[in-house]
């Protein structure tokens, strides 16, 4: 499918375009759950990979009061620091609050603007929406505006910039994220068959935090052994491509760093998954 097409993934019969998987529980039809250390993403293989301007809505539930679960839009070219947009993460302060972040590459260093969402309850399903248009990114939760970015907004591939790929991540044994539905409607395009989105209402009390003012050192992980019980069977609609396994660039991004014991080595895990796939035809660690 072209990056400009509308997209709807229900998880009723596979993972659609979100085929770069590690440790994802798909045992319940119609949803996927990422717990412990797990990830799934569209293949970030170039600037045109993924999608551009438009409306993205993810129906998901994040569990836990620590950083771990995430809805991420990863740079199409898989370079970091770079054009990463996070629609859902949990703050490191133990409050269980959710927030969104726009990252960009500022002279080779990660820079970002983060906005904490007020009044969004964890542990229940919400519709998380990103509206990406020229010069403006809007985040909504259940149709209510939670954040607006107008600085450092990336340009999509169709307009000379780069697209982002849709992904989900969990990297904490005490958190999880369950995703039930993903839709993407290109800007000005026709939506996939969906009920209408609720009306947008402005929300006060948006708290803005900039990268210079806040330390996110608490992202460091407990050195827990990754779970190794997932042995996915190929499913209808899931056609993994024989590329490098889990490909996000681990260097620099604190969420991909190893714990104190260096246990979480994503490169090694990806290599192991690939070796197993090549030897057996099955994806497992
Ligand atoms: Ca579903």
PDB file of N, CA and C and ligand atoms in Angstrom, residues 8-12 28-32 59 179-182, ligand 1:
ATOM      1  N   UNK A   8      -6.518   1.055   8.090  1.00  0.00           N
ATOM      2  CA  UNK A   8      -7.275   0.628   9.263  1.00  0.00           C
ATOM      3  C   UNK A   8      -6.803  -0.757   9.671  1.00  0.00           C
ATOM      4  N   UNK A   9      -6.287  -0.868  10.872  1.00  0.00           N
ATOM      5  CA  UNK A   9      -5.829  -2.156  11.391  1.00  0.00           C
ATOM      6  C   UNK A   9      -6.649  -2.463  12.638  1.00  0.00           C
ATOM      7  N   UNK A  10      -7.370  -3.580  12.584  1.00  0.00           N
ATOM      8  CA  UNK A  10      -8.245  -3.952  13.710  1.00  0.00           C
ATOM      9  C   UNK A  10      -7.628  -5.047  14.574  1.00  0.00           C
ATOM     10  N   UNK A  11      -6.549  -5.675  14.082  1.00  0.00           N
ATOM     11  CA  UNK A  11      -5.913  -6.816  14.742  1.00  0.00           C
ATOM     12  C   UNK A  11      -6.840  -8.036  14.814  1.00  0.00           C
ATOM     13  N   UNK A  12      -7.839  -8.050  13.940  1.00  0.00           N
ATOM     14  CA  UNK A  12      -8.693  -9.237  13.855  1.00  0.00           C
ATOM     15  C   UNK A  12      -7.998 -10.343  13.074  1.00  0.00           C
ATOM     16  N   UNK A  28      -5.176 -12.741  21.945  1.00  0.00           N
ATOM     17  CA  UNK A  28      -6.582 -12.321  21.990  1.00  0.00           C
ATOM     18  C   UNK A  28      -6.920 -11.676  20.647  1.00  0.00           C
ATOM     19  N   UNK A  29      -7.922 -12.237  19.964  1.00  0.00           N
ATOM     20  CA  UNK A  29      -8.293 -11.703  18.664  1.00  0.00           C
ATOM     21  C   UNK A  29      -8.766 -10.261  18.798  1.00  0.00           C
ATOM     22  N   UNK A  30      -8.341  -9.442  17.863  1.00  0.00           N
ATOM     23  CA  UNK A  30      -8.804  -8.061  17.854  1.00  0.00           C
ATOM     24  C   UNK A  30      -7.949  -7.106  18.635  1.00  0.00           C
ATOM     25  N   UNK A  31      -6.885  -7.599  19.265  1.00  0.00           N
ATOM     26  CA  UNK A  31      -6.006  -6.683  19.999  1.00  0.00           C
ATOM     27  C   UNK A  31      -4.612  -7.284  20.117  1.00  0.00           C
ATOM     28  N   UNK A  32      -3.651  -6.429  20.440  1.00  0.00           N
ATOM     29  CA  UNK A  32      -2.297  -6.884  20.744  1.00  0.00           C
ATOM     30  C   UNK A  32      -1.896  -6.265  22.077  1.00  0.00           C
ATOM     31  N   UNK A  59      -6.636   3.317  19.340  1.00  0.00           N
ATOM     32  CA  UNK A  59      -7.398   2.936  20.531  1.00  0.00           C
ATOM     33  C   UNK A  59      -6.512   2.016  21.367  1.00  0.00           C
ATOM     34  N   UNK A 179      -3.376  -2.545  22.412  1.00  0.00           N
ATOM     35  CA  UNK A 179      -3.854  -1.742  21.281  1.00  0.00           C
ATOM     36  C   UNK A 179      -4.941  -2.522  20.552  1.00  0.00           C
ATOM     37  N   UNK A 180      -6.057  -1.866  20.319  1.00  0.00           N
ATOM     38  CA  UNK A 180      -7.187  -2.543  19.673  1.00  0.00           C
ATOM     39  C   UNK A 180      -7.478  -2.058  18.259  1.00  0.00           C
ATOM     40  N   UNK A 181      -7.048  -0.852  17.943  1.00  0.00           N
ATOM     41  CA  UNK A 181      -7.460  -0.328  16.653  1.00  0.00           C
ATOM     42  C   UNK A 181      -6.526   0.801  16.234  1.00  0.00           C
ATOM     43  N   UNK A 182      -6.195   0.825  14.950  1.00  0.00           N
ATOM     44  CA  UNK A 182      -5.322   1.863  14.395  1.00  0.00           C
ATOM     45  C   UNK A 182      -5.945   2.362  13.099  1.00  0.00           C
TER      46      UNK A 182
HETATM   47 CA1  LIG B   1      -9.591  -4.488  17.257  1.00  0.00          CA
END
